C-alpha cells in the first residue's frame, strides 16, 4: 500500500521554509496538502507531518500578506 504521492508531505518538505518561498507556491503546496489529507490515504504519522508542514506554510503566507499590507499602507500614506 503506497503511503505518498504527488503533493503529499515528505521528510524533506517538513523542514523550515525558505524565506524566498513565493506566496503563490506556498498556497499551491498548502492546497495540495489539504487535498491529500482529506483523501484519508495517509497514515497517522504522515498526516501529522503534513499538518505541521501546512501550519508552517500558513504562517509563511500570513507573514507575506502582512508585509504586503504594510507596503500598501505606506504607498497610500
PDB file of N, CA and C in Angstrom:
ATOM      1  N   UNK A   1       0.850  -1.184   0.000  1.00  0.00           N
ATOM      2  CA  UNK A   1       0.000   0.000   0.000  1.00  0.00           C
ATOM      3  C   UNK A   1       0.889   1.239   0.000  1.00  0.00           C
ATOM      4  N   UNK A   2       0.840   2.071  -1.068  1.00  0.00           N
ATOM      5  CA  UNK A   2       1.676   3.261  -1.112  1.00  0.00           C
ATOM      6  C   UNK A   2       1.225   4.291  -0.101  1.00  0.00           C
ATOM      7  N   UNK A   3       2.216   4.938   0.527  1.00  0.00           N
ATOM      8  CA  UNK A   3       1.903   5.923   1.546  1.00  0.00           C
ATOM      9  C   UNK A   3       1.713   7.315   0.967  1.00  0.00           C
ATOM     10  N   UNK A   4       2.517   7.667  -0.052  1.00  0.00           N
ATOM     11  CA  UNK A   4       2.531   9.056  -0.502  1.00  0.00           C
ATOM     12  C   UNK A   4       2.539   9.143  -2.023  1.00  0.00           C
ATOM     13  N   UNK A   5       1.931  10.207  -2.528  1.00  0.00           N
ATOM     14  CA  UNK A   5       2.004  10.534  -3.937  1.00  0.00           C
ATOM     15  C   UNK A   5       1.954  12.034  -4.089  1.00  0.00           C
ATOM     16  N   UNK A   6       2.458  12.540  -5.178  1.00  0.00           N
ATOM     17  CA  UNK A   6       2.297  13.947  -5.539  1.00  0.00           C
ATOM     18  C   UNK A   6       2.681  14.944  -4.480  1.00  0.00           C
ATOM     19  N   UNK A   7       1.720  15.794  -4.078  1.00  0.00           N
ATOM     20  CA  UNK A   7       1.974  16.937  -3.204  1.00  0.00           C
ATOM     21  C   UNK A   7       1.954  16.577  -1.726  1.00  0.00           C
ATOM     22  N   UNK A   8       1.984  15.291  -1.407  1.00  0.00           N
ATOM     23  CA  UNK A   8       1.942  14.901  -0.014  1.00  0.00           C
ATOM     24  C   UNK A   8       3.232  15.271   0.689  1.00  0.00           C
ATOM     25  N   UNK A   9       3.165  15.349   1.997  1.00  0.00           N
ATOM     26  CA  UNK A   9       4.332  15.715   2.788  1.00  0.00           C
ATOM     27  C   UNK A   9       5.409  14.649   2.658  1.00  0.00           C
ATOM     28  N   UNK A  10       6.626  15.091   2.554  1.00  0.00           N
ATOM     29  CA  UNK A  10       7.776  14.213   2.541  1.00  0.00           C
ATOM     30  C   UNK A  10       8.701  14.667   3.643  1.00  0.00           C
ATOM     31  N   UNK A  11       9.630  13.814   4.074  1.00  0.00           N
ATOM     32  CA  UNK A  11      10.548  14.255   5.111  1.00  0.00           C
ATOM     33  C   UNK A  11      11.292  15.529   4.723  1.00  0.00           C
ATOM     34  N   UNK A  12      11.676  15.671   3.475  1.00  0.00           N
ATOM     35  CA  UNK A  12      12.389  16.870   3.041  1.00  0.00           C
ATOM     36  C   UNK A  12      11.498  18.101   3.095  1.00  0.00           C
ATOM     37  N   UNK A  13      10.189  17.927   2.868  1.00  0.00           N
ATOM     38  CA  UNK A  13       9.303  19.083   2.840  1.00  0.00           C
ATOM     39  C   UNK A  13       8.889  19.537   4.236  1.00  0.00           C
ATOM     40  N   UNK A  14       9.269  18.780   5.256  1.00  0.00           N
ATOM     41  CA  UNK A  14       8.871  19.152   6.608  1.00  0.00           C
ATOM     42  C   UNK A  14       9.913  20.035   7.296  1.00  0.00           C
ATOM     43  N   UNK A  15      10.955  20.412   6.561  1.00  0.00           N
ATOM     44  CA  UNK A  15      11.969  21.293   7.137  1.00  0.00           C
ATOM     45  C   UNK A  15      11.485  22.732   7.090  1.00  0.00           C
ATOM     46  N   UNK A  16      12.265  23.621   7.695  1.00  0.00           N
ATOM     47  CA  UNK A  16      11.900  25.027   7.730  1.00  0.00           C
ATOM     48  C   UNK A  16      11.732  25.567   6.318  1.00  0.00           C
ATOM     49  N   UNK A  17      10.850  26.552   6.203  1.00  0.00           N
ATOM     50  CA  UNK A  17      10.573  27.150   4.908  1.00  0.00           C
ATOM     51  C   UNK A  17      11.652  28.148   4.535  1.00  0.00           C
ATOM     52  N   UNK A  18      11.934  28.219   3.261  1.00  0.00           N
ATOM     53  CA  UNK A  18      12.858  29.227   2.752  1.00  0.00           C
ATOM     54  C   UNK A  18      12.167  30.581   2.785  1.00  0.00           C
ATOM     55  N   UNK A  19      12.856  31.626   3.232  1.00  0.00           N
ATOM     56  CA  UNK A  19      12.238  32.957   3.222  1.00  0.00           C
ATOM     57  C   UNK A  19      11.946  33.432   1.795  1.00  0.00           C
ATOM     58  N   UNK A  20      12.574  32.787   0.819  1.00  0.00           N
ATOM     59  CA  UNK A  20      12.359  33.146  -0.586  1.00  0.00           C
ATOM     60  C   UNK A  20      11.155  32.438  -1.205  1.00  0.00           C
ATOM     61  N   UNK A  21      10.485  31.597  -0.428  1.00  0.00           N
ATOM     62  CA  UNK A  21       9.331  30.866  -0.951  1.00  0.00           C
ATOM     63  C   UNK A  21       8.250  31.850  -1.382  1.00  0.00           C
ATOM     64  N   UNK A  22       7.857  31.757  -2.631  1.00  0.00           N
ATOM     65  CA  UNK A  22       6.832  32.653  -3.154  1.00  0.00           C
ATOM     66  C   UNK A  22       5.477  32.324  -2.539  1.00  0.00           C
ATOM     67  N   UNK A  23       4.684  33.362  -2.321  1.00  0.00           N
ATOM     68  CA  UNK A  23       3.349  33.216  -1.746  1.00  0.00           C
ATOM     69  C   UNK A  23       2.526  32.219  -2.551  1.00  0.00           C
ATOM     70  N   UNK A  24       2.532  32.390  -3.872  1.00  0.00           N
ATOM     71  CA  UNK A  24       1.729  31.526  -4.752  1.00  0.00           C
ATOM     72  C   UNK A  24       2.155  30.070  -4.633  1.00  0.00           C
ATOM     73  N   UNK A  25       3.467  29.831  -4.508  1.00  0.00           N
ATOM     74  CA  UNK A  25       3.952  28.462  -4.379  1.00  0.00           C
ATOM     75  C   UNK A  25       3.545  27.862  -3.033  1.00  0.00           C
ATOM     76  N   UNK A  26       3.589  28.681  -1.988  1.00  0.00           N
ATOM     77  CA  UNK A  26       3.181  28.214  -0.662  1.00  0.00           C
ATOM     78  C   UNK A  26       1.698  27.857  -0.642  1.00  0.00           C
ATOM     79  N   UNK A  27       0.875  28.699  -1.255  1.00  0.00           N
ATOM     80  CA  UNK A  27      -0.567  28.434  -1.307  1.00  0.00           C
ATOM     81  C   UNK A  27      -0.838  27.157  -2.099  1.00  0.00           C
ATOM     82  N   UNK A  28      -0.141  26.994  -3.209  1.00  0.00           N
ATOM     83  CA  UNK A  28      -0.327  25.798  -4.035  1.00  0.00           C
ATOM     84  C   UNK A  28       0.043  24.530  -3.260  1.00  0.00           C
ATOM     85  N   UNK A  29       1.171  24.580  -2.559  1.00  0.00           N
ATOM     86  CA  UNK A  29       1.573  23.417  -1.766  1.00  0.00           C
ATOM     87  C   UNK A  29       0.575  23.157  -0.636  1.00  0.00           C
ATOM     88  N   UNK A  30       0.100  24.220  -0.017  1.00  0.00           N
ATOM     89  CA  UNK A  30      -0.883  24.079   1.060  1.00  0.00           C
ATOM     90  C   UNK A  30      -2.169  23.436   0.541  1.00  0.00           C
ATOM     91  N   UNK A  31      -2.629  23.867  -0.613  1.00  0.00           N
ATOM     92  CA  UNK A  31      -3.830  23.263  -1.205  1.00  0.00           C
ATOM     93  C   UNK A  31      -3.625  21.785  -1.492  1.00  0.00           C
ATOM     94  N   UNK A  32      -2.430  21.429  -1.975  1.00  0.00           N
ATOM     95  CA  UNK A  32      -2.124  20.021  -2.233  1.00  0.00           C
ATOM     96  C   UNK A  32      -2.120  19.198  -0.964  1.00  0.00           C
ATOM     97  N   UNK A  33      -1.541  19.756   0.090  1.00  0.00           N
ATOM     98  CA  UNK A  33      -1.531  19.058   1.379  1.00  0.00           C
ATOM     99  C   UNK A  33      -2.942  18.837   1.903  1.00  0.00           C
ATOM    100  N   UNK A  34      -3.771  19.863   1.785  1.00  0.00           N
ATOM    101  CA  UNK A  34      -5.157  19.747   2.255  1.00  0.00           C
ATOM    102  C   UNK A  34      -5.887  18.647   1.497  1.00  0.00           C
ATOM    103  N   UNK A  35      -5.736  18.637   0.185  1.00  0.00           N
ATOM    104  CA  UNK A  35      -6.399  17.606  -0.630  1.00  0.00           C
ATOM    105  C   UNK A  35      -5.918  16.214  -0.245  1.00  0.00           C
ATOM    106  N   UNK A  36      -4.630  16.087  -0.029  1.00  0.00           N
ATOM    107  CA  UNK A  36      -4.065  14.790   0.345  1.00  0.00           C
ATOM    108  C   UNK A  36      -4.575  14.342   1.709  1.00  0.00           C
ATOM    109  N   UNK A  37      -4.602  15.265   2.647  1.00  0.00           N
ATOM    110  CA  UNK A  37      -5.083  14.913   3.985  1.00  0.00           C
ATOM    111  C   UNK A  37      -6.562  14.544   3.962  1.00  0.00           C
ATOM    112  N   UNK A  38      -7.337  15.264   3.158  1.00  0.00           N
ATOM    113  CA  UNK A  38      -8.770  14.979   3.069  1.00  0.00           C
ATOM    114  C   UNK A  38      -9.055  13.648   2.381  1.00  0.00           C
ATOM    115  N   UNK A  39      -8.107  13.156   1.583  1.00  0.00           N
ATOM    116  CA  UNK A  39      -8.318  11.897   0.880  1.00  0.00           C
ATOM    117  C   UNK A  39      -8.379  10.710   1.839  1.00  0.00           C
ATOM    118  N   UNK A  40      -7.782  10.873   3.026  1.00  0.00           N
ATOM    119  CA  UNK A  40      -7.796   9.794   4.003  1.00  0.00           C
ATOM    120  C   UNK A  40      -6.819   8.676   3.707  1.00  0.00           C
ATOM    121  N   UNK A  41      -5.904   8.900   2.772  1.00  0.00           N
ATOM    122  CA  UNK A  41      -4.970   7.845   2.371  1.00  0.00           C
ATOM    123  C   UNK A  41      -3.638   7.896   3.109  1.00  0.00           C
ATOM    124  N   UNK A  42      -3.450   8.868   3.986  1.00  0.00           N
ATOM    125  CA  UNK A  42      -2.195   8.982   4.719  1.00  0.00           C
ATOM    126  C   UNK A  42      -2.275   8.236   6.042  1.00  0.00           C
ATOM    127  N   UNK A  43      -1.131   7.744   6.460  1.00  0.00           N
ATOM    128  CA  UNK A  43      -1.057   7.157   7.796  1.00  0.00           C
ATOM    129  C   UNK A  43      -1.174   8.285   8.813  1.00  0.00           C
ATOM    130  N   UNK A  44      -1.381   7.929  10.051  1.00  0.00           N
ATOM    131  CA  UNK A  44      -1.477   8.929  11.102  1.00  0.00           C
ATOM    132  C   UNK A  44      -0.190   9.748  11.180  1.00  0.00           C
ATOM    133  N   UNK A  45       0.955   9.085  11.102  1.00  0.00           N
ATOM    134  CA  UNK A  45       2.252   9.775  11.156  1.00  0.00           C
ATOM    135  C   UNK A  45       2.415  10.742   9.976  1.00  0.00           C
ATOM    136  N   UNK A  46       2.057  10.298   8.779  1.00  0.00           N
ATOM    137  CA  UNK A  46       2.159  11.160   7.598  1.00  0.00           C
ATOM    138  C   UNK A  46       1.172  12.322   7.664  1.00  0.00           C
ATOM    139  N   UNK A  47       0.010  12.079   8.254  1.00  0.00           N
ATOM    140  CA  UNK A  47      -0.970  13.158   8.425  1.00  0.00           C
ATOM    141  C   UNK A  47      -0.425  14.218   9.364  1.00  0.00           C
ATOM    142  N   UNK A  48       0.217  13.802  10.431  1.00  0.00           N
ATOM    143  CA  UNK A  48       0.812  14.749  11.367  1.00  0.00           C
ATOM    144  C   UNK A  48       1.919  15.554  10.688  1.00  0.00           C
ATOM    145  N   UNK A  49       2.756  14.896   9.903  1.00  0.00           N
ATOM    146  CA  UNK A  49       3.820  15.580   9.170  1.00  0.00           C
ATOM    147  C   UNK A  49       3.233  16.590   8.202  1.00  0.00           C
ATOM    148  N   UNK A  50       2.183  16.199   7.491  1.00  0.00           N
ATOM    149  CA  UNK A  50       1.524  17.107   6.545  1.00  0.00           C
ATOM    150  C   UNK A  50       0.892  18.283   7.286  1.00  0.00           C
ATOM    151  N   UNK A  51       0.297  18.017   8.426  1.00  0.00           N
ATOM    152  CA  UNK A  51      -0.321  19.084   9.222  1.00  0.00           C
ATOM    153  C   UNK A  51       0.724  20.104   9.663  1.00  0.00           C
ATOM    154  N   UNK A  52       1.869  19.611  10.143  1.00  0.00           N
ATOM    155  CA  UNK A  52       2.941  20.512  10.576  1.00  0.00           C
ATOM    156  C   UNK A  52       3.444  21.354   9.407  1.00  0.00           C
ATOM    157  N   UNK A  53       3.624  20.729   8.259  1.00  0.00           N
ATOM    158  CA  UNK A  53       4.066  21.470   7.074  1.00  0.00           C
ATOM    159  C   UNK A  53       3.014  22.510   6.695  1.00  0.00           C
ATOM    160  N   UNK A  54       1.760  22.140   6.741  1.00  0.00           N
ATOM    161  CA  UNK A  54       0.683  23.072   6.430  1.00  0.00           C
ATOM    162  C   UNK A  54       0.663  24.258   7.373  1.00  0.00           C
ATOM    163  N   UNK A  55       0.919  24.014   8.655  1.00  0.00           N
ATOM    164  CA  UNK A  55       0.967  25.104   9.636  1.00  0.00           C
ATOM    165  C   UNK A  55       2.113  26.059   9.323  1.00  0.00           C
ATOM    166  N   UNK A  56       3.265  25.506   8.906  1.00  0.00           N
ATOM    167  CA  UNK A  56       4.395  26.346   8.511  1.00  0.00           C
ATOM    168  C   UNK A  56       4.050  27.186   7.282  1.00  0.00           C
ATOM    169  N   UNK A  57       3.408  26.549   6.317  1.00  0.00           N
ATOM    170  CA  UNK A  57       3.028  27.256   5.091  1.00  0.00           C
ATOM    171  C   UNK A  57       2.018  28.364   5.391  1.00  0.00           C
ATOM    172  N   UNK A  58       1.051  28.083   6.251  1.00  0.00           N
ATOM    173  CA  UNK A  58       0.052  29.078   6.616  1.00  0.00           C
ATOM    174  C   UNK A  58       0.703  30.279   7.301  1.00  0.00           C
ATOM    175  N   UNK A  59       1.604  30.009   8.220  1.00  0.00           N
ATOM    176  CA  UNK A  59       2.309  31.088   8.921  1.00  0.00           C
ATOM    177  C   UNK A  59       3.109  31.928   7.924  1.00  0.00           C
ATOM    178  N   UNK A  60       3.764  31.278   6.987  1.00  0.00           N
ATOM    179  CA  UNK A  60       4.539  31.992   5.955  1.00  0.00           C
ATOM    180  C   UNK A  60       3.621  32.889   5.125  1.00  0.00           C
ATOM    181  N   UNK A  61       2.489  32.353   4.705  1.00  0.00           N
ATOM    182  CA  UNK A  61       1.546  33.128   3.891  1.00  0.00           C
ATOM    183  C   UNK A  61       1.022  34.338   4.663  1.00  0.00           C
ATOM    184  N   UNK A  62       0.702  34.144   5.932  1.00  0.00           N
ATOM    185  CA  UNK A  62       0.218  35.251   6.756  1.00  0.00           C
ATOM    186  C   UNK A  62       1.293  36.327   6.894  1.00  0.00           C
ATOM    187  N   UNK A  63       2.532  35.921   7.053  1.00  0.00           N
ATOM    188  CA  UNK A  63       3.640  36.863   7.165  1.00  0.00           C
ATOM    189  C   UNK A  63       3.803  37.673   5.871  1.00  0.00           C
ATOM    190  N   UNK A  64       3.781  36.985   4.744  1.00  0.00           N
ATOM    191  CA  UNK A  64       3.918  37.660   3.451  1.00  0.00           C
ATOM    192  C   UNK A  64       2.772  38.644   3.241  1.00  0.00           C
ATOM    193  N   UNK A  65       1.558  38.235   3.551  1.00  0.00           N
ATOM    194  CA  UNK A  65       0.407  39.132   3.400  1.00  0.00           C
ATOM    195  C   UNK A  65       0.533  40.351   4.320  1.00  0.00           C
ATOM    196  N   UNK A  66       1.046  40.158   5.521  1.00  0.00           N
ATOM    197  CA  UNK A  66       1.252  41.268   6.436  1.00  0.00           C
ATOM    198  C   UNK A  66       2.254  42.275   5.889  1.00  0.00           C
ATOM    199  N   UNK A  67       3.307  41.750   5.277  1.00  0.00           N
ATOM    200  CA  UNK A  67       4.308  42.638   4.673  1.00  0.00           C
ATOM    201  C   UNK A  67       3.710  43.441   3.517  1.00  0.00           C
ATOM    202  N   UNK A  68       2.931  42.782   2.706  1.00  0.00           N
ATOM    203  CA  UNK A  68       2.298  43.461   1.571  1.00  0.00           C
ATOM    204  C   UNK A  68       1.322  44.523   2.080  1.00  0.00           C
ATOM    205  N   UNK A  69       0.579  44.200   3.114  1.00  0.00           N
ATOM    206  CA  UNK A  69      -0.360  45.159   3.682  1.00  0.00           C
ATOM    207  C   UNK A  69       0.367  46.411   4.177  1.00  0.00           C
ATOM    208  N   UNK A  70       1.513  46.217   4.825  1.00  0.00           N
ATOM    209  CA  UNK A  70       2.305  47.355   5.288  1.00  0.00           C
ATOM    210  C   UNK A  70       2.781  48.215   4.120  1.00  0.00           C
ATOM    211  N   UNK A  71       3.205  47.554   3.041  1.00  0.00           N
ATOM    212  CA  UNK A  71       3.681  48.287   1.865  1.00  0.00           C
ATOM    213  C   UNK A  71       2.550  49.087   1.237  1.00  0.00           C
ATOM    214  N   UNK A  72       1.369  48.503   1.172  1.00  0.00           N
ATOM    215  CA  UNK A  72       0.213  49.213   0.617  1.00  0.00           C
ATOM    216  C   UNK A  72      -0.122  50.437   1.464  1.00  0.00           C
ATOM    217  N   UNK A  73      -0.089  50.289   2.777  1.00  0.00           N
ATOM    218  CA  UNK A  73      -0.368  51.412   3.671  1.00  0.00           C
ATOM    219  C   UNK A  73       0.654  52.537   3.477  1.00  0.00           C
ATOM    220  N   UNK A  74       1.904  52.164   3.270  1.00  0.00           N
ATOM    221  CA  UNK A  74       2.942  53.183   3.050  1.00  0.00           C
ATOM    222  C   UNK A  74       2.723  53.931   1.742  1.00  0.00           C
ATOM    223  N   UNK A  75       2.321  53.192   0.705  1.00  0.00           N
ATOM    224  CA  UNK A  75       2.064  53.816  -0.597  1.00  0.00           C
ATOM    225  C   UNK A  75       0.865  54.762  -0.518  1.00  0.00           C
ATOM    226  N   UNK A  76      -0.159  54.337   0.220  1.00  0.00           N
ATOM    227  CA  UNK A  76      -1.355  55.158   0.369  1.00  0.00           C
ATOM    228  C   UNK A  76      -1.102  56.355   1.268  1.00  0.00           C
ATOM    229  N   UNK A  77      -0.098  56.225   2.160  1.00  0.00           N
ATOM    230  CA  UNK A  77       0.345  57.223   3.105  1.00  0.00           C
ATOM    231  C   UNK A  77      -0.537  58.296   3.407  1.00  0.00           C
TER     232      UNK A  77
END
